Coordinates of C-alpha atoms and ligand atoms in Angstrom, one line a residue:
X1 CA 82.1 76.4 63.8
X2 CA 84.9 74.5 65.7
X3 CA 87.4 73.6 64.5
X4 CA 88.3 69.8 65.6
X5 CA 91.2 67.4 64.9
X6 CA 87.9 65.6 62.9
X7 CA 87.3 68.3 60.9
X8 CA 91.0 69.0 59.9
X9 CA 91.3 65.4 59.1
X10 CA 88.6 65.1 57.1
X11 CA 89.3 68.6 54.8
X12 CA 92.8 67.5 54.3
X13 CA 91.3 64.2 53.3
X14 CA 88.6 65.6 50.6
X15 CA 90.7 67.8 49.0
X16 CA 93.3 65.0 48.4
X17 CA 90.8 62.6 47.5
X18 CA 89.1 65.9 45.3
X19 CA 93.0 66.2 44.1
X20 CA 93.5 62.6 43.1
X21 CA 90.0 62.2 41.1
X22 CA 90.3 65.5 39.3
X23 CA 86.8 66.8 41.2
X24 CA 86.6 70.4 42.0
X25 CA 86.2 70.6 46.1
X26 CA 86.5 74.0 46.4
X27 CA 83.5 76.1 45.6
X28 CA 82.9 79.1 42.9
X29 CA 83.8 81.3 46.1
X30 CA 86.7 79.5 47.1
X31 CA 85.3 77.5 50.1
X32 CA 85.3 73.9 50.2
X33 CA 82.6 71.9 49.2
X34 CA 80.4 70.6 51.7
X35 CA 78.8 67.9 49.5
X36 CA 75.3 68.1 51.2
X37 CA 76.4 67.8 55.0
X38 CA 75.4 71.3 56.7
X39 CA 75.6 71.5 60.6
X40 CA 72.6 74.4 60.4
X41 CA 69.0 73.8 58.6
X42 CA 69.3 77.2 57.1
X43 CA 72.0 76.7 55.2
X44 CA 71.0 72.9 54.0
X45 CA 67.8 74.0 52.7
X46 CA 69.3 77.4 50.7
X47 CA 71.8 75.1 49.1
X48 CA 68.9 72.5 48.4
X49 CA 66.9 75.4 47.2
X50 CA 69.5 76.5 44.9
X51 CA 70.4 72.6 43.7
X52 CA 66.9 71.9 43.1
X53 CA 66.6 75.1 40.7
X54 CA 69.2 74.1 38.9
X55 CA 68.3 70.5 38.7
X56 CA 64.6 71.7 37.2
X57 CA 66.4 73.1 34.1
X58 CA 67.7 69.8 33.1
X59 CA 66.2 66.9 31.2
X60 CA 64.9 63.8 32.3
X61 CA 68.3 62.0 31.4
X62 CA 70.3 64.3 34.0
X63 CA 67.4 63.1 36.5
X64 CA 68.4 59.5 34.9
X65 CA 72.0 60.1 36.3
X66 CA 71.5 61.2 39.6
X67 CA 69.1 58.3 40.3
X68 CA 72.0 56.1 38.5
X69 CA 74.4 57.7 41.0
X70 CA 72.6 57.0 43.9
X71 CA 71.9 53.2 43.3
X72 CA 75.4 53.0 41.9
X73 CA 76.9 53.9 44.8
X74 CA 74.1 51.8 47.2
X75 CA 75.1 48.7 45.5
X76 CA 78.8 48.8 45.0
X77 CA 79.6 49.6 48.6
X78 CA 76.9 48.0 50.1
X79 CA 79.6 45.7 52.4
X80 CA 81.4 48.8 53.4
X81 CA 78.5 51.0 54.4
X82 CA 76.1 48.2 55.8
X83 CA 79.3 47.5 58.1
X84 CA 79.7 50.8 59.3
X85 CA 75.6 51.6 59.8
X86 CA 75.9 48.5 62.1
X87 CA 78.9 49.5 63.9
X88 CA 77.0 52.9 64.1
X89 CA 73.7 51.8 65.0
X90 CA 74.6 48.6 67.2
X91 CA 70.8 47.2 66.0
X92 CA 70.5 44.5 63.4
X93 CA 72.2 41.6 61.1
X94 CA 75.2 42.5 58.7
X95 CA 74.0 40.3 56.1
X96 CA 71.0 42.1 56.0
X97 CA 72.2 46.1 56.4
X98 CA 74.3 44.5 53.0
X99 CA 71.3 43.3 51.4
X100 CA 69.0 46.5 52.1
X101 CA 71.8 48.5 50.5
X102 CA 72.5 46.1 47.3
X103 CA 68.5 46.3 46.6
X104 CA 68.1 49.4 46.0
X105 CA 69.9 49.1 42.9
X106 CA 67.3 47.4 41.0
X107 CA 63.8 47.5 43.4
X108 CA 62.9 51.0 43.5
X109 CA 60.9 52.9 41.4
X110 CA 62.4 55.8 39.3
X111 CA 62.1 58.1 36.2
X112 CA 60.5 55.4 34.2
X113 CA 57.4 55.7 36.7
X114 CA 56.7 58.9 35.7
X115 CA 53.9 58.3 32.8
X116 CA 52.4 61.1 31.1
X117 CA 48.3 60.5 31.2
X118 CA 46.8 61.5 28.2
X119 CA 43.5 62.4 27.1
X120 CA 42.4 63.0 23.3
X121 CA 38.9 63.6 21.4
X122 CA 37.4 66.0 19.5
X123 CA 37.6 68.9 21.7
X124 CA 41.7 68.2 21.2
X125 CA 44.3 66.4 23.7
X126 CA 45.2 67.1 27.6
X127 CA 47.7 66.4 28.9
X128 CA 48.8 65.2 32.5
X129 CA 52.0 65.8 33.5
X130 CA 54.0 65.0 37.1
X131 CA 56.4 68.3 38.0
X132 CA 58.5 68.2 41.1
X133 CA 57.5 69.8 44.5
X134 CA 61.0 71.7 45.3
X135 CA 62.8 70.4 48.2
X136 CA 61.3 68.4 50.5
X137 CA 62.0 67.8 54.2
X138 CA 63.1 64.2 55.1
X139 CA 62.8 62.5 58.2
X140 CA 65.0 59.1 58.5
X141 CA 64.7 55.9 61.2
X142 CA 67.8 54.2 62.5
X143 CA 66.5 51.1 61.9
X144 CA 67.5 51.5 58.4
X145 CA 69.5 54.9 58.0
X146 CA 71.0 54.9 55.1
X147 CA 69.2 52.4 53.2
X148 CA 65.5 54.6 53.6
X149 CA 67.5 58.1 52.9
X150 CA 68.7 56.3 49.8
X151 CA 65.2 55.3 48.7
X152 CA 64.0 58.5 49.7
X153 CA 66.9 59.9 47.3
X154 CA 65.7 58.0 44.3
X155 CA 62.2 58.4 44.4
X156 CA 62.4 62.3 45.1
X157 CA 65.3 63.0 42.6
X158 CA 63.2 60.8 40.0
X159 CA 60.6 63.4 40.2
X160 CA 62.7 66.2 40.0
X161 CA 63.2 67.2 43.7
X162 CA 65.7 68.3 46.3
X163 CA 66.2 67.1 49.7
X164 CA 66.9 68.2 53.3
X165 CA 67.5 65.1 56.0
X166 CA 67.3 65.3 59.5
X167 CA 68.3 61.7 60.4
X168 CA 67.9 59.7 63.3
X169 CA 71.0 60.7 65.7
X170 CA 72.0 57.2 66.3
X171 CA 72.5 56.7 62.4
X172 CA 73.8 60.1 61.6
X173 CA 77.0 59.3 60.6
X174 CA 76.3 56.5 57.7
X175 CA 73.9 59.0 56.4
X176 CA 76.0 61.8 56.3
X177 CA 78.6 59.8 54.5
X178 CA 76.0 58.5 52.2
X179 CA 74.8 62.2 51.3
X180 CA 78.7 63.2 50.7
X181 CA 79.4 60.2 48.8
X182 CA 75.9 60.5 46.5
X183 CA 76.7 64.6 46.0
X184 CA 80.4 64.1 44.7
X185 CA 79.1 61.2 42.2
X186 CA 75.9 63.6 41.0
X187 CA 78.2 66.2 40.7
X188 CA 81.2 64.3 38.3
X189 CA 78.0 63.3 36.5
X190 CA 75.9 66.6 36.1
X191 CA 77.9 69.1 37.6
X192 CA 75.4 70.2 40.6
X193 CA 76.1 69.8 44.1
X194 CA 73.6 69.9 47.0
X195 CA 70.9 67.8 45.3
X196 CA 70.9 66.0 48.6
X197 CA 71.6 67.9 52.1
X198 CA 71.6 66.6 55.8
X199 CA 72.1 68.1 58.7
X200 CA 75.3 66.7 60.9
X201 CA 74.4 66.9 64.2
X202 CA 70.9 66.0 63.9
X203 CA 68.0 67.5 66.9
X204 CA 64.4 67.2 67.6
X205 CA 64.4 71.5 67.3
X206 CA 66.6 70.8 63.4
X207 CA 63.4 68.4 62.7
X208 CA 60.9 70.8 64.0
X209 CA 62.9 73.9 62.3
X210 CA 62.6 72.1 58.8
X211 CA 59.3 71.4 59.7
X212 CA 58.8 75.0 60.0
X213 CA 61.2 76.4 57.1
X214 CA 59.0 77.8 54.6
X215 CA 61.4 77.2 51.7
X216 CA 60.2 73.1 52.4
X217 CA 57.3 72.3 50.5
X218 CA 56.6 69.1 51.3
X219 CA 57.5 66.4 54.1
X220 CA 58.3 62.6 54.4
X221 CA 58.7 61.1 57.7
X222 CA 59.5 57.5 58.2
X223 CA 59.3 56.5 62.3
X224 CA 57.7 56.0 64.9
X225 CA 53.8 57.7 66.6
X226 CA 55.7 61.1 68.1
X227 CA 57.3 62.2 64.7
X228 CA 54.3 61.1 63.1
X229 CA 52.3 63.1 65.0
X230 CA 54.6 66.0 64.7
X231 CA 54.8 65.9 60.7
X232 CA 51.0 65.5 61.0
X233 CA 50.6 69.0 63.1
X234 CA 52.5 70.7 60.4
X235 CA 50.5 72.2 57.9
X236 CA 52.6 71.0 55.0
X237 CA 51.7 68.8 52.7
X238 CA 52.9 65.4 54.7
X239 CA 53.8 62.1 53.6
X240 CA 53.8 59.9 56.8
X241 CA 55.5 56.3 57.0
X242 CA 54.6 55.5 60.8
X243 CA 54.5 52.7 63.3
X244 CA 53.4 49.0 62.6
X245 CA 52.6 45.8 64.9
X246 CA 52.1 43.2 62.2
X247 CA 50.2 40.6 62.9
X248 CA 50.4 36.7 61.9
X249 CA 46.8 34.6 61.6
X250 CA 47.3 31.2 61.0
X251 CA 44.3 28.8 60.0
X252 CA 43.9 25.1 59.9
X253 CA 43.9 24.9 56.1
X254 CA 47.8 26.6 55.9
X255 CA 50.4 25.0 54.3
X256 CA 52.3 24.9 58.3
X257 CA 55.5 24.5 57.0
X258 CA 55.2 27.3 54.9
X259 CA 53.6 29.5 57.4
X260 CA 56.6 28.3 59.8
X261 CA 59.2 28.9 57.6
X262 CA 57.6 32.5 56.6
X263 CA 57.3 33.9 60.1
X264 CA 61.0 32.7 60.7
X265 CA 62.3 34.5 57.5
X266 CA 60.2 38.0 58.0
X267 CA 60.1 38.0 62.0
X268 CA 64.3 37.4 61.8
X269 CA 65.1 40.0 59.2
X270 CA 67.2 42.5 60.6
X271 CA 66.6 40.9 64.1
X272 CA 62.7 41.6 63.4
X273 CA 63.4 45.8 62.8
X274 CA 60.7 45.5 59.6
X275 CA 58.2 47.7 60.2
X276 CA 56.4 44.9 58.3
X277 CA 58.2 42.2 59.7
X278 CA 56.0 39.6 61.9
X279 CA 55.5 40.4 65.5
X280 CA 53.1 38.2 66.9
X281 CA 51.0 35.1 66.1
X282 CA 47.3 34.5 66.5
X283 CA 47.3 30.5 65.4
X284 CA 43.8 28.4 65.3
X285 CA 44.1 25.5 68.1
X286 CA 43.8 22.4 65.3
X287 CA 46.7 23.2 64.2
X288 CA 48.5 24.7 67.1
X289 CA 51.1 22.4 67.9
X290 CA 52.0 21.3 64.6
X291 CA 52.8 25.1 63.5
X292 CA 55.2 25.4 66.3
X293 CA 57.1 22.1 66.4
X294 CA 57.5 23.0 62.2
X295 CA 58.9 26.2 63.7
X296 CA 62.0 24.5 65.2
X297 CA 63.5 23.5 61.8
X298 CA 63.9 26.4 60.8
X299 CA 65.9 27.8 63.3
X300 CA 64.3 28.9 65.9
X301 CA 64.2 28.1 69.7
X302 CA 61.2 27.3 71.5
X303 CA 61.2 28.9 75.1
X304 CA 58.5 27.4 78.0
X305 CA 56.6 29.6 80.1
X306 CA 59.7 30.2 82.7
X307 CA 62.4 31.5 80.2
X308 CA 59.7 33.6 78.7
X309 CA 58.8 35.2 81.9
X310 CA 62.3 36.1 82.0
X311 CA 62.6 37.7 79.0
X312 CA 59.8 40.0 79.2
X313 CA 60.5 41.1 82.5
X314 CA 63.8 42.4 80.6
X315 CA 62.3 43.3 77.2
X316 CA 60.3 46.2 78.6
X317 CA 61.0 48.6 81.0
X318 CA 58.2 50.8 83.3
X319 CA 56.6 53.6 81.2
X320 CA 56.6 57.0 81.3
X321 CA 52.8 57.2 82.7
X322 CA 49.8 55.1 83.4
X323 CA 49.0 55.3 80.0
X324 CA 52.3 54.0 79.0
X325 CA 52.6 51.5 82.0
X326 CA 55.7 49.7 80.0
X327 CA 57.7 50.7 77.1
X328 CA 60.5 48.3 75.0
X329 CA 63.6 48.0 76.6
X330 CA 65.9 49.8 73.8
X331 CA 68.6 48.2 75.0
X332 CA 67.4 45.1 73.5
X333 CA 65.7 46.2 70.2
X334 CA 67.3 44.8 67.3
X335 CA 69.6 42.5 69.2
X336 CA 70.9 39.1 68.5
X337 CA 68.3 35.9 69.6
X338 CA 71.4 34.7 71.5
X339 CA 71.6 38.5 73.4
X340 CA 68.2 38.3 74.2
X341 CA 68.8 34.7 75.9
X342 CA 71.3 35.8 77.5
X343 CA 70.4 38.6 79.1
X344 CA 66.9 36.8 80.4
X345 CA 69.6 34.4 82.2
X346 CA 69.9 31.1 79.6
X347 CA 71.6 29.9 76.5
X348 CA 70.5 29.3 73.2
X349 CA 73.7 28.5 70.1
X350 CA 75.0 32.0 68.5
X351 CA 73.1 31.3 65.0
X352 CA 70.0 31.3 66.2
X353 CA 67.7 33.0 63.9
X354 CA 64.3 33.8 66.2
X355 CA 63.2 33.3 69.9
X356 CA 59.0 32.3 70.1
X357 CA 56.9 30.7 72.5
X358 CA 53.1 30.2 73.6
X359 CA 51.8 33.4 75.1
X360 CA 48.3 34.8 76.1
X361 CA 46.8 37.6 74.7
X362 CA 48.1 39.7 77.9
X363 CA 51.9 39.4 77.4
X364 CA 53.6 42.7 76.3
X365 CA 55.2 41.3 73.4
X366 CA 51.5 41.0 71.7
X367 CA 50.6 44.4 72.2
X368 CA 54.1 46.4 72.0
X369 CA 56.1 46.8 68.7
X370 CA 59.0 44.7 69.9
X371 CA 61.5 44.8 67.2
X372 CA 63.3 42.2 69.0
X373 CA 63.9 38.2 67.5
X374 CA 60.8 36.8 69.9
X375 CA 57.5 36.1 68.5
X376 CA 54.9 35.1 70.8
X377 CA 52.2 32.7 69.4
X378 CA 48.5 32.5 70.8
X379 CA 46.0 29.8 70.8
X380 CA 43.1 31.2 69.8
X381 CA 39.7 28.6 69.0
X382 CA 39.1 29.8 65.6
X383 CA 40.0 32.1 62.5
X384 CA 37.4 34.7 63.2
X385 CA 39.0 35.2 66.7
X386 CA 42.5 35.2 65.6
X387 CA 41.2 38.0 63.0
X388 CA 39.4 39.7 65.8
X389 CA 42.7 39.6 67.5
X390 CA 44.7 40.8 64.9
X391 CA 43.0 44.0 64.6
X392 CA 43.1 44.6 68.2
X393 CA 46.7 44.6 68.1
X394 CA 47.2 46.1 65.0
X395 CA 46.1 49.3 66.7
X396 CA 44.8 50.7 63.4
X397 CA 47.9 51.7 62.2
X398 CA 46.6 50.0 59.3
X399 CA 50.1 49.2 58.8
X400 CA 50.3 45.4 57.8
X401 CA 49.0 42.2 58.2
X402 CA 50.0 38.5 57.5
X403 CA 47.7 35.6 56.7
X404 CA 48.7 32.1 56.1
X405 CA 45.3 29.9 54.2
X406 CA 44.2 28.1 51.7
X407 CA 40.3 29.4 52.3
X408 CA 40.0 32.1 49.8
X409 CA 37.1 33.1 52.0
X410 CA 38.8 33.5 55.3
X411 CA 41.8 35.5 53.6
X412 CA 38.9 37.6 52.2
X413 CA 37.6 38.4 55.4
X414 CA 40.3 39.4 56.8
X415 CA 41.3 41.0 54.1
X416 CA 38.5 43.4 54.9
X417 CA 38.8 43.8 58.3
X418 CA 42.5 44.4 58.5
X419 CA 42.2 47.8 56.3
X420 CA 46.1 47.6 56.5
X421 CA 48.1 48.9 53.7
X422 CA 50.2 45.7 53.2
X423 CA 48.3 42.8 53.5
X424 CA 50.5 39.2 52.8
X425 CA 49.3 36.2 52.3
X426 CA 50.9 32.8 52.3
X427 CA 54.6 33.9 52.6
X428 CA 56.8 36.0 54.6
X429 CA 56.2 40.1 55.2
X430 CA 59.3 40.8 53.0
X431 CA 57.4 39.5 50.0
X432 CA 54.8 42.5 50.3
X433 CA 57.9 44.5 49.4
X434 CA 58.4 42.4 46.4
X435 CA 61.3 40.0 47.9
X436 CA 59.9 36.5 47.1
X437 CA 56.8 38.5 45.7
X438 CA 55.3 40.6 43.2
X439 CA 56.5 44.3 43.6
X440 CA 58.4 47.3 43.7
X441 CA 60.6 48.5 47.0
X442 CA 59.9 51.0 49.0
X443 CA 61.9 52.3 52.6
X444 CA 59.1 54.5 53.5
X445 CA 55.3 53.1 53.2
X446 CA 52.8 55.7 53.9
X447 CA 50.2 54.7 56.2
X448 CA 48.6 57.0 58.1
X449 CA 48.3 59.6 55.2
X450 CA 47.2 57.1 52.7
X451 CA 50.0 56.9 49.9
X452 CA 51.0 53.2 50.6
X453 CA 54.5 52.2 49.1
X454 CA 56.2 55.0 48.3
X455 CA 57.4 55.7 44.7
X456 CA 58.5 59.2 42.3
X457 CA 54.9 59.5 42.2
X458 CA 54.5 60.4 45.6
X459 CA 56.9 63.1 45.6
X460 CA 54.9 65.5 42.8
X461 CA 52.4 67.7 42.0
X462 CA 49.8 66.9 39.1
X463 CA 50.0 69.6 36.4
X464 CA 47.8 69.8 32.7
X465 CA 48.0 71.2 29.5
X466 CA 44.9 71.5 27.2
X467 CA 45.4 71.9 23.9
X468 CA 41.9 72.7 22.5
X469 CA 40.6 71.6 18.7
X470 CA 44.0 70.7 17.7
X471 CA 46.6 68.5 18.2
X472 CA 45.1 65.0 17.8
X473 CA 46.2 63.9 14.3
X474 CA 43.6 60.6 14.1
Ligands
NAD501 P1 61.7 57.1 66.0 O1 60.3 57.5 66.0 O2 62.3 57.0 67.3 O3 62.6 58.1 65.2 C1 62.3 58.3 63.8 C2 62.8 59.7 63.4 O4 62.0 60.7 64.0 C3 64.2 60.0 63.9 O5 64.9 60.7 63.0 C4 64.0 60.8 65.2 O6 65.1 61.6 65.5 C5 62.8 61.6 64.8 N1 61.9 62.1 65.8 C6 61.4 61.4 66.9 N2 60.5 62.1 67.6 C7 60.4 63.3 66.9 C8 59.6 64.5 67.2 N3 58.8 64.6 68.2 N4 59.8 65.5 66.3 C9 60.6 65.4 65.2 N5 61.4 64.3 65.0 C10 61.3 63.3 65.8 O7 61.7 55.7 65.3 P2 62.9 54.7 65.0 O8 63.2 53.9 66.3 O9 64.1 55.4 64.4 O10 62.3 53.8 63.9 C11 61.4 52.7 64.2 C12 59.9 53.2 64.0 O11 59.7 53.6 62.7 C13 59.0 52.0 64.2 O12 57.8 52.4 64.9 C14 58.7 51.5 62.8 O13 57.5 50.8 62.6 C15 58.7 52.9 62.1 N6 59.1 52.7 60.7 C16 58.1 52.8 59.8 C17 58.4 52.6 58.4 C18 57.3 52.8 57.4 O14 57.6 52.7 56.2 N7 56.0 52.9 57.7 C19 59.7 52.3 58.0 C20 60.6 52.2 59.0 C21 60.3 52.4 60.3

């Protein structure tokens, strides 16, 4: 290891703040603590290991605690660590890193989820019970570091896990401190460290090696198609939250200003870094017009053909091969609506929430995942094209979908033909996590391997116990 002015700093700096709160920060054999931050993946997943066999031992109450920790922690220094993931991360809103973190404290799942299933008769009673995995492999976006590897916290530690975290190296930081800051607080509370680990200086070979590591028994990768495809090579037991390209439809019986304000509130969160959020518009020609002038008070700009031109020539960027002829500019993703004006060479006021315009089918921003604040809208002549449309472009992630009508027949059908794991209608993406619907939170929603919204139940294995001829006291 070297030894930096950083690393100096920041022992002198745990053991006084160890000192000065009466927590032990040295370690049964005299080394400091490392509260879950490990610079090799062997050594993160044998302190996991160990962690997570202690944890198992305890009751459901200590699992209580941890989780308790956890959202405590989330919510009462959500200003503070939202700040610094954005200073970290450059992509996204303040106000809303702050709101992903102060969520988590009453939206996700945790031991209460856990039910016992029960079966009882004359042959006696079975029971079904949900046991932990071990310690599972975690794989964290920068589009919302901290805020999924503090989901990903609850849910596992709910069930009884450990963890091991190879973040995203552009949010490594605010997820290492988060892991330090979770471990000292679990430890005051139960007295075991580790529960959580993460690896500080994050690589694709630390991902593949935890991948690999045969003390992991299970994985949960939250990202884009390559790790996906990477977890899904593995032959672990993989939970896989990949890529989405939501589509909006938009039918002449919607409520418009509804629909207008929706697509402003889910396509602007977090300058449009959802996976869920709205990415482009398929909107029946009746109706059109109306749905975009309803846009503009709600604050968002309308470009014209020119300024839109402009913008995608600097949104994407030539591709890695012919199959790839244009990839997102990154340099853009998650970037102010005022950035992105500027940059394609005109002016729109500082608080502008969303960019949109009228595109064809054939403009990048339909096709491509933009997480950018520009939506493009087409005019399509009616519903069943914009749903033919929508699937197109949805790529079969089978991700999410949006729907704004008041024909219970139309949503139906496209219901159906979406297949998507969320599917929204009449409101904004965000309330298909339950914010402005019905609901529970996740960070990580499943898609390709089928488990939707993650919760604890995700994150164990089904046991039973048979009791036969006895036990049922009817
Ligand atoms: P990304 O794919 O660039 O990175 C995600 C993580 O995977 C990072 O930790 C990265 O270091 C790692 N990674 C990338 N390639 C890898 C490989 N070949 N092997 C091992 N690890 C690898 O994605 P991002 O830009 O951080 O996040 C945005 C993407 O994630 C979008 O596509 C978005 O839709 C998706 N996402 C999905 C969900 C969901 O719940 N389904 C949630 C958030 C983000």
């Amino acid at each position: 290891m070297q030894v930096t002015d950083e690393l100096i700093r920041n022992v002198v700096q745990e053991v006084l703040s160890g000192l000065r709160s009466g927590r032990a920060v040295l370690t049964g054999n005299g080394q400091t603590r490392k509260w879950g931050v490990f610079e090799d993946v062997n050594s993160a997943v044998a302190a996991a290991v160990e962690a997570q066999r202690a944890f198992e031992q305890r009751g459901l109450e200590d699992r209580r605690k941890a989780v308790a920790c956890v959202r405590r922690i989330c919510s009462e220094q959500a200003e503070t660590l939202g700040r610094e993931e954005l200073q970290e991360t450059k992509i996204g809103r303040l106000a809303h890193k702050i709101e992903k973190l102060k969520v988590i404290a009453d939206r996700i799942p945790g031991v209460e989820f856990l039910r016992t299933e029960a079966f009882s008769g004359e042959n006696g009673i079975t029971l079904q019970e949900f046991a932990p995995f071990g310690v599972i492999g975690v794989i964290t976006p920068v589009t919302h570091s901290l805020p999924t590897l503090a989901c990903n916290a609850i849910n596992m530690l709910a069930a009884g896990n450990a963890l091991v975290c190879n973040p995203h190296p552009s949010g490594a930081r605010i997820a290492c401190k988060g892991v330090r800051l979770f471990n000292q607080a679990i430890h005051d509370a139960i007295g075991i460290d580790n529960l959580l680990t993460i690896l500080s200086t994050p690589t694709l070979e630390s991902a593949q090696a935890i991948f690999d590591h045969r003390d992991i028994r299970m994985l949960c990768v939250t990202g884009g198609p390559a790790v996906g495809r990477a977890a899904l090579r593995s032959p672990k037991r993989a939970i896989v939250a990949g890529p989405g390209n939501p589509p909006v439809v938009v039918d002449e019986t919607a409520d418009l200003e509804n629909a207008a304000r929706s697509i402003v509130i889910g396509g602007a969160y977090d300058n449009n870094l959802l996976c869920i959020g709205e990415k482009e518009v398929f909107a029946v020609a009746g109706i059109f017009d109306e749905l975009l002038e309803a846009m503009t008070q709600y604050n968002a700009v309308r470009l014209d053909a020119k300024q839109i031109e402009a913008l995608t020539k600097v949104a994407f960027v030539k591709g890695p091969d012919e199959k790839h002829p244009l990839v997102v500019n990154k340099d853009l993703i998650g970037q102010d609506a005022a950035l992105l004006a500027e940059r394609a060479g005109f002016k729109v006021r500082a608080e502008t929430e969303l960019l949109f315009g009228e595109t064809t089918e054939a403009n990048p921003f339909v096709e491509h995942e933009q997480m950018m604040p520009f939506i493009p809208f087409v005019r399509v002549p009616d519903v069943d094209t914009a749903i033919a449309l929508a699937k197109k472009y949805e790529h079969g992630f089978k991700h999410t979908a949006i729907m704004h009508s008041r024909n219970v027949e139309a949503i139906t059908r496209m219901g159906r033909e979406m297949d998507t794991t969320l599917f929204v209608q009449n409101g904004p993406s965000t309330a298909g996590l339950g914010s402005g619907g019905e609901g529970y939170l996740s960070f990580s929603i499943a898609t390709p391997t089928g488990e939707g919204v993650t919760t604890p139940l995700t994150f164990t294995r089904q046991r039973r116990s048979t009791t036969v001829g006895s036990m049922r006291v009817l």
